[in-house]
XYZ file of C-alpha atoms in Angstrom:
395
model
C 0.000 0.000 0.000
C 2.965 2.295 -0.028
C 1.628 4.495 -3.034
C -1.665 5.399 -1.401
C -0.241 5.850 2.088
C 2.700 7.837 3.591
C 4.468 4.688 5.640
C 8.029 5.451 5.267
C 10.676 3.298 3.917
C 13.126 3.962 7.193
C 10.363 3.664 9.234
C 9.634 0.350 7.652
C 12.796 -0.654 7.946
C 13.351 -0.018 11.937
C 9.927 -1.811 12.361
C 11.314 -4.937 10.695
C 13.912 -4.809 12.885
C 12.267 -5.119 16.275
C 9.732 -7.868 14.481
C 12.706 -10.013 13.596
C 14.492 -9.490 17.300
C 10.676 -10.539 19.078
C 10.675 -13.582 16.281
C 14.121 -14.628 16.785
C 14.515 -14.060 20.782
C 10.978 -13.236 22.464
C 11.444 -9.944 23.419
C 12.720 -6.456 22.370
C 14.057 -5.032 25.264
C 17.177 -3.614 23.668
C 15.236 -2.403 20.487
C 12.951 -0.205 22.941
C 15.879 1.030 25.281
C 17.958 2.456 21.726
C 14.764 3.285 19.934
C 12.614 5.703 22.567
C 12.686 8.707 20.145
C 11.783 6.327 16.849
C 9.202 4.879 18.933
C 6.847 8.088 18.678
C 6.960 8.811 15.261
C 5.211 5.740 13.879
C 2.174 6.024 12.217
C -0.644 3.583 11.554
C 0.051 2.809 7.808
C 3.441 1.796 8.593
C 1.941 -1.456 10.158
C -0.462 -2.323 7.487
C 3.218 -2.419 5.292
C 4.886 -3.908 7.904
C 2.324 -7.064 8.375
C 2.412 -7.684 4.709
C 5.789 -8.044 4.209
C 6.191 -10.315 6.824
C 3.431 -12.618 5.506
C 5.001 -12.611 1.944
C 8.314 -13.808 3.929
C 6.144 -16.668 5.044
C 6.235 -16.372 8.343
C 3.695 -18.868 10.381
C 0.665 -17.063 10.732
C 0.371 -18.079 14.831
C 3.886 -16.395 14.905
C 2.395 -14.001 13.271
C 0.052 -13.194 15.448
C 2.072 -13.267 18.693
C 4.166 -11.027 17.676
C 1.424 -8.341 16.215
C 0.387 -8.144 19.921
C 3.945 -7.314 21.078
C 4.622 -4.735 18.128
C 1.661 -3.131 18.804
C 2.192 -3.379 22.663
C 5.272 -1.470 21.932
C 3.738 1.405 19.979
C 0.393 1.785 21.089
C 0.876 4.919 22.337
C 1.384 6.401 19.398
C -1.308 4.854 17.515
C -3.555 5.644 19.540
C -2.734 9.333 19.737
C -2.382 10.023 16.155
C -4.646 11.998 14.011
C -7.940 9.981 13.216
C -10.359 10.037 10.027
C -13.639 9.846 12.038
C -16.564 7.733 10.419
C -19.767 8.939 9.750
C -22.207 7.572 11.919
C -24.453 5.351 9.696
C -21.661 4.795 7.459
C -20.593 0.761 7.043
C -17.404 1.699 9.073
C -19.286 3.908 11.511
C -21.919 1.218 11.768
C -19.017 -1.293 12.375
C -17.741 0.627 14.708
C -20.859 1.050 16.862
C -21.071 -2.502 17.284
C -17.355 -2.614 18.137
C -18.960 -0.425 21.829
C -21.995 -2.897 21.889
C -19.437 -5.808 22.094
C -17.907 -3.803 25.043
C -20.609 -3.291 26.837
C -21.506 -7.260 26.830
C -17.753 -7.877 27.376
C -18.183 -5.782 30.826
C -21.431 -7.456 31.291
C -20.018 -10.960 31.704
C -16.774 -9.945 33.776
C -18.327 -9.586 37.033
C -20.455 -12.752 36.083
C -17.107 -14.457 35.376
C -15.275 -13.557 38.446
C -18.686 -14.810 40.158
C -18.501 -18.122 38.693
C -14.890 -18.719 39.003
C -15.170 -18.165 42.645
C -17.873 -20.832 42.732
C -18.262 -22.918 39.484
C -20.623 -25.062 40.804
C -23.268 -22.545 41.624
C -26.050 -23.396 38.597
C -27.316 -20.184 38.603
C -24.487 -18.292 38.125
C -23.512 -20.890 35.286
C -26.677 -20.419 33.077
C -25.937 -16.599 33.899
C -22.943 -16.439 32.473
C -23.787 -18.438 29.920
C -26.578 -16.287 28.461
C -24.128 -13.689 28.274
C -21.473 -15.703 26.061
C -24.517 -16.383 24.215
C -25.154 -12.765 23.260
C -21.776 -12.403 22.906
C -21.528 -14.669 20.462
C -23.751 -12.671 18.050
C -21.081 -10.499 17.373
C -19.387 -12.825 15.295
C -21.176 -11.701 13.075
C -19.371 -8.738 12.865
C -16.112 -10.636 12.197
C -17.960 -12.126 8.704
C -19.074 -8.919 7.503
C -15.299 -7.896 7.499
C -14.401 -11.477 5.965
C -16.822 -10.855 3.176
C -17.850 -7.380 2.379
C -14.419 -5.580 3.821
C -12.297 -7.519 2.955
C -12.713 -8.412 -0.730
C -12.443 -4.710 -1.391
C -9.050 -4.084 0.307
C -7.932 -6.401 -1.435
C -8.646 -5.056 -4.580
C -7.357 -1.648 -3.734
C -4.311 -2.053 -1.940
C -1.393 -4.120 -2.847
C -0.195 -4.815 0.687
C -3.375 -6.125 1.925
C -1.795 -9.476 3.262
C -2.183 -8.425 7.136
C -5.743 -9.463 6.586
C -4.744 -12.932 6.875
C -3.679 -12.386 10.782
C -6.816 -10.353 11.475
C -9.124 -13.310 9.756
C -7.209 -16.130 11.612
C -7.384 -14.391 14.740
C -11.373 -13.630 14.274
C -11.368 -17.804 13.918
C -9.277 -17.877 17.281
C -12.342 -15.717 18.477
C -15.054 -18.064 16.892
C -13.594 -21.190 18.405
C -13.184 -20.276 21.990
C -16.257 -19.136 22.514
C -17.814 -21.576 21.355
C -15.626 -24.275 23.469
C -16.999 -21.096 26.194
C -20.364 -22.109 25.353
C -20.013 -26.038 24.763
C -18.224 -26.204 28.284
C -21.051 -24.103 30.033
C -24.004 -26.372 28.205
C -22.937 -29.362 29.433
C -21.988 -28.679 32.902
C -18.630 -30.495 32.455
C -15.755 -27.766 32.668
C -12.006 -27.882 32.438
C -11.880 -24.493 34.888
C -7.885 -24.133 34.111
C -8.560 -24.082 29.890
C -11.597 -22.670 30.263
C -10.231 -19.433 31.821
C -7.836 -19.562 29.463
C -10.604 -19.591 26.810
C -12.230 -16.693 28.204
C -9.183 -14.231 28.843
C -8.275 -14.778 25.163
C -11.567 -14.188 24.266
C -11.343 -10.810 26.562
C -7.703 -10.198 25.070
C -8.156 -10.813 21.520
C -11.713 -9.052 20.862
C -10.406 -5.557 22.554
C -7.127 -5.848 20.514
C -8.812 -6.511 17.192
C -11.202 -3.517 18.066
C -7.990 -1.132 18.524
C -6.616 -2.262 16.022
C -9.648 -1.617 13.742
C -10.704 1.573 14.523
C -6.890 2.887 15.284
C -4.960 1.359 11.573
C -7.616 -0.677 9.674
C -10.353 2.276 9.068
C -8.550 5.570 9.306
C -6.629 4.127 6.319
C -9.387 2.432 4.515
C -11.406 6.070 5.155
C -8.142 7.481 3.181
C -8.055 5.003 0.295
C -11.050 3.311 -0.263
C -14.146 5.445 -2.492
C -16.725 7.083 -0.713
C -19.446 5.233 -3.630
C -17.700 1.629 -2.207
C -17.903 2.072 1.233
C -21.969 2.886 0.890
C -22.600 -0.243 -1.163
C -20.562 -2.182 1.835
C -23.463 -0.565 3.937
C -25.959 -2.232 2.322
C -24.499 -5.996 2.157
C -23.549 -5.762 5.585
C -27.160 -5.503 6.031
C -27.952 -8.308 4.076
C -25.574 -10.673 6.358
C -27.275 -8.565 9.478
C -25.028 -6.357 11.897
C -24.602 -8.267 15.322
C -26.137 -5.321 17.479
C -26.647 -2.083 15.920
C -28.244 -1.874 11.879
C -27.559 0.919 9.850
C -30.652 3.298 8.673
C -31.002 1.759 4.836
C -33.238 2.165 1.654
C -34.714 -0.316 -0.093
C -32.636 1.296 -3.271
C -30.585 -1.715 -4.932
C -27.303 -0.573 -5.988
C -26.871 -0.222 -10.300
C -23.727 -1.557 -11.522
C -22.762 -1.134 -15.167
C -22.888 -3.954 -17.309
C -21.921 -4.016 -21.318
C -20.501 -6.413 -23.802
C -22.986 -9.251 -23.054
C -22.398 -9.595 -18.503
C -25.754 -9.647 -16.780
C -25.890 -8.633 -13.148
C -26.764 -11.044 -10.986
C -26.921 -9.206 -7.770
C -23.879 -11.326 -6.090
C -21.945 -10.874 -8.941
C -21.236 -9.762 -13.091
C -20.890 -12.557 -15.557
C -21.634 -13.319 -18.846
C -23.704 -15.828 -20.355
C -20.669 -18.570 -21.379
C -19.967 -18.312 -17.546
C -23.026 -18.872 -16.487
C -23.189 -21.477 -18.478
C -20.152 -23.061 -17.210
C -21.217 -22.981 -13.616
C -24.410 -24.646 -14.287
C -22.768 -27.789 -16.484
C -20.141 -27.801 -13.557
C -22.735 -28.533 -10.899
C -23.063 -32.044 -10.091
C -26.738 -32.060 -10.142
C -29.678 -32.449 -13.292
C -31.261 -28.784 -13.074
C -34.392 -28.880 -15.387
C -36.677 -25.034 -14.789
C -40.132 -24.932 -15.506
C -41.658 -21.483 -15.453
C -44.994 -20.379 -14.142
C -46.754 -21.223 -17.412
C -45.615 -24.609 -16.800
C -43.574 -24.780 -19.889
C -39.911 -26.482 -19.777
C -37.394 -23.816 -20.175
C -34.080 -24.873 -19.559
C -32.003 -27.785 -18.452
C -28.427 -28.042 -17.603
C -25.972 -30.336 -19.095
C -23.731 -31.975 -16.601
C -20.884 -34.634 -17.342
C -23.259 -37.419 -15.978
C -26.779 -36.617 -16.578
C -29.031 -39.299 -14.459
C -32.511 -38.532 -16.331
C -31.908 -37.842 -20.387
C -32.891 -34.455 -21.934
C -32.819 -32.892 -25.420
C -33.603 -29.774 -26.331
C -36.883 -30.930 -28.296
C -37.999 -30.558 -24.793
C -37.814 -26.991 -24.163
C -41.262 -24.913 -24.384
C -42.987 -28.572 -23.626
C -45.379 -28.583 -21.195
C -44.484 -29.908 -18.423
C -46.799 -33.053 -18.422
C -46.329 -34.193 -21.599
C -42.778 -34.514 -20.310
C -43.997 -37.577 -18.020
C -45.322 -40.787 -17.802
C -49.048 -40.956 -17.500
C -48.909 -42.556 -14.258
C -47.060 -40.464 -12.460
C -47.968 -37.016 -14.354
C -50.776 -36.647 -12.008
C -48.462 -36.292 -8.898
C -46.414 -33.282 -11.254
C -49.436 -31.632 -11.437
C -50.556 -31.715 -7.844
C -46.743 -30.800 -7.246
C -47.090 -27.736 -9.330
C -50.477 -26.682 -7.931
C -49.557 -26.569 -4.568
C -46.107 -24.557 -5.329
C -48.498 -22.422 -7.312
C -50.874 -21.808 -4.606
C -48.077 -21.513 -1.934
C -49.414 -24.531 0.094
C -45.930 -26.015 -0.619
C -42.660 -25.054 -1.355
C -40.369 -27.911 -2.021
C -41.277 -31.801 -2.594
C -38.302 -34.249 -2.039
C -38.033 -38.139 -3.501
C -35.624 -41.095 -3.820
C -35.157 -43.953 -5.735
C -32.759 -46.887 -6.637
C -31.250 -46.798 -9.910
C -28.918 -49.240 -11.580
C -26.665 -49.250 -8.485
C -27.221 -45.448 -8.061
C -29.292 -44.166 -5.221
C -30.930 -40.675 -6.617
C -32.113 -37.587 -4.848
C -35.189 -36.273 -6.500
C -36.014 -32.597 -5.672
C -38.853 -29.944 -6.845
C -38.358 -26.569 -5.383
C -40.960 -23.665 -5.886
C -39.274 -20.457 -7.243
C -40.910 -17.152 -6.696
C -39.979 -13.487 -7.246
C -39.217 -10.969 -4.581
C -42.835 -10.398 -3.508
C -43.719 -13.981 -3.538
C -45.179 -14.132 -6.894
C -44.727 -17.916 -8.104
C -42.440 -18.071 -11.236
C -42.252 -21.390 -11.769
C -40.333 -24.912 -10.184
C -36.434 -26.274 -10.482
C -36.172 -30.102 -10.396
C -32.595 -30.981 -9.152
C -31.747 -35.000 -9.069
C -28.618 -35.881 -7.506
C -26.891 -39.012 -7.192
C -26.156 -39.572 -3.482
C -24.511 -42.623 -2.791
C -21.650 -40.985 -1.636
C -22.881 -38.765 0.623
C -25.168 -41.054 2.396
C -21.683 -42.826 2.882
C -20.191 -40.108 4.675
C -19.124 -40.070 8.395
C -17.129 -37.834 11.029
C -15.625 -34.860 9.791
C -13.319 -33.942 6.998
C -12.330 -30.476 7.370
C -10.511 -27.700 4.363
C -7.570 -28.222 6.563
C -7.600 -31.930 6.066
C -7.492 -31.856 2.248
């Protein structure tokens, strides 16, 4: 990001330093001892630089992320003093930011509930109390995935050194997991007090840091670098994922996006038709749409179809496209999507060693208005198979 911000090369430099001295020996007691007068004239930006260097040097993130919490122990002071952009207040980043002092408030809701418990963890009452509270703190993850996928796609198209993201994200996981071990251990009555108040001072630790470190180096530089027009459609779809606490005042205004040479806009995205196409044949499913006049309209072509299809069979109607003794069902199918008594029907059958997944869905319009059905078959043998867990991380 060093062409849109004013992080300075020395400065860079000296801040590389003292990260490789914490890496290499824990600590930077010597670095802060020589360095008292560099010390103060950091600025926010330079860290934003700083973090993504040290990512592209392929550092371990979880080394990573220790040391961003002694770095910015170190100069916090001046961080925190320097010279703010403020965000409006029912901007995306002022929204975000009002839900950053919502998650305080719970935060110093559930300390003197904590300190409570600890005293006495077997005291029932004070164990559903507390966990209520982890409960409503746990809304506020929500927060964290409006970053992960309204915020943070943008930065990443507008800055080159956007790579400290990757700490920020893993650490909003850290976040995610302990409190839900929190919650898991309160539910079932069966806590390990020593890692569970380990759980909840990193939850304490880590949620205040990632605030500070939001609304002290993250925003004032996105507020400097990132258009006004982007930040208002980030408004709008983090409403659609839904703020934790506070929701922004919004219109029901969708935002127009250009499209020429042949894209459509899809809402979640721009692509033309031969992508489009693409995604549908990709999908490991039959997809056959009817519309509302009950005429066959389109039908995907997969590797393996399971049920055959031509296109002789688009503008058919849609019974003549089944036997005669099972058209009848179709029909009542249809009818009730079409008078909204249903809205999906779901079948399975045995087929020459396949097991198949039979599904009709109703499709309507914004205002509810029927526009016709999808029938998606899928062969499931595999899945039915599966057991345990096989995470991304397994792969």
């Amino acid at each position: 990001m060093s062409e849109f911000t004013k992080t300075n090369e020395k400065r860079l430099a000296k801040l590389k330093e003292v990260s490789k001295q914490i890496l290499e020996t824990g600590n930077a007691h010597s670095f802060i001892l020589a360095n008292k007068e560099f010390i103060q004239t950091v600025i926010p930006d330079d860290f934003i630089a700083l973090f993504d260097t040290l990512v592209k040097e392929e550092y371990p993130v979880e080394n990573l992320k220790k040391l961003a919490s002694k770095v910015l122990n170190i100069f916090h002071i001046p961080i925190e003093a320097y010279p703010r952009i403020e965000p409006v207040a029912d901007s995306f980043l002022g929204v975000l930011e009002q839900n950053n002092r919502e998650m305080v408030l719970v935060l110093d809701e559930i300390r003197p509930v904590f300190k409570a418990f600890v005293k006495d963890p077997a005291n029932d009452t004070m164990q559903t109390k507390l966990l209520n509270k982890f409960r409503k703190l746990e809304v506020f993850v929500k927060h964290y995935t409006i970053k992960e996928n309204v915020l943070f796609p943008i930065i990443e198209k507008a800055w080159p050194d956007y790579r400290c993201l990757q700490i920020m994200w893993s650490i909003h996981d850290d976040i995610r997991s302990n409190i839900k071990f929190v919650i898991g251990q309160l539910e079932s009555g069966a806590i390990d007090i020593k890692t569970f108040n380990r759980c909840v001072g990193d939850i304490f630790f880590n949620m205040m840091a990632i605030k500070f470190r939001e609304e002290h180096i993250l925003f004032p530089v996105i507020l400097s670098t990132i258009k006004k027009e982007e930040l208002e459609i980030m408004n709008q779809l983090g409403f659609e994922i839904g703020y934790p606490y506070i929701q922004p005042r919004t219109t029901n205004k969708e935002e127009q996006v250009s499209v020429s040479d042949g894209f459509i806009n899809l809402g979640t995205g721009i692509l033309n038709a031969e992508q489009i196409k693409l995604i549908f044949n990709h999908l490991p499913v039959d997809i056959t749409y009817v519309d509302e006049h009950n005429k066959v309209q389109y039908f995907s072509t997969p590797p393996k179809r399971i049920f055959p299809r031509t296109v002789a069979i688009i503008g058919r109607e849609v019974k003549n496209c089944h036997p005669p003794e099972s058209v009848h069902v179709v029909e009542k199918i249809v009818e009730s999507f079409k008078s909204g008594e249903k809205e999906q029907a779901s079948f399975w059958i045995k087929m020459k060693g396949d097991f198949i997944l039979i599904q009709y869905f109703a499709v309507r319009d914004k205002s509810g208005k029927y526009k016709g059905v999808i029938e998606v078959s899928q062969e499931i043998s595999d899945i039915k198979a599966l057991e345990g867990e096989k995470r991304l991380l397994d792969w």
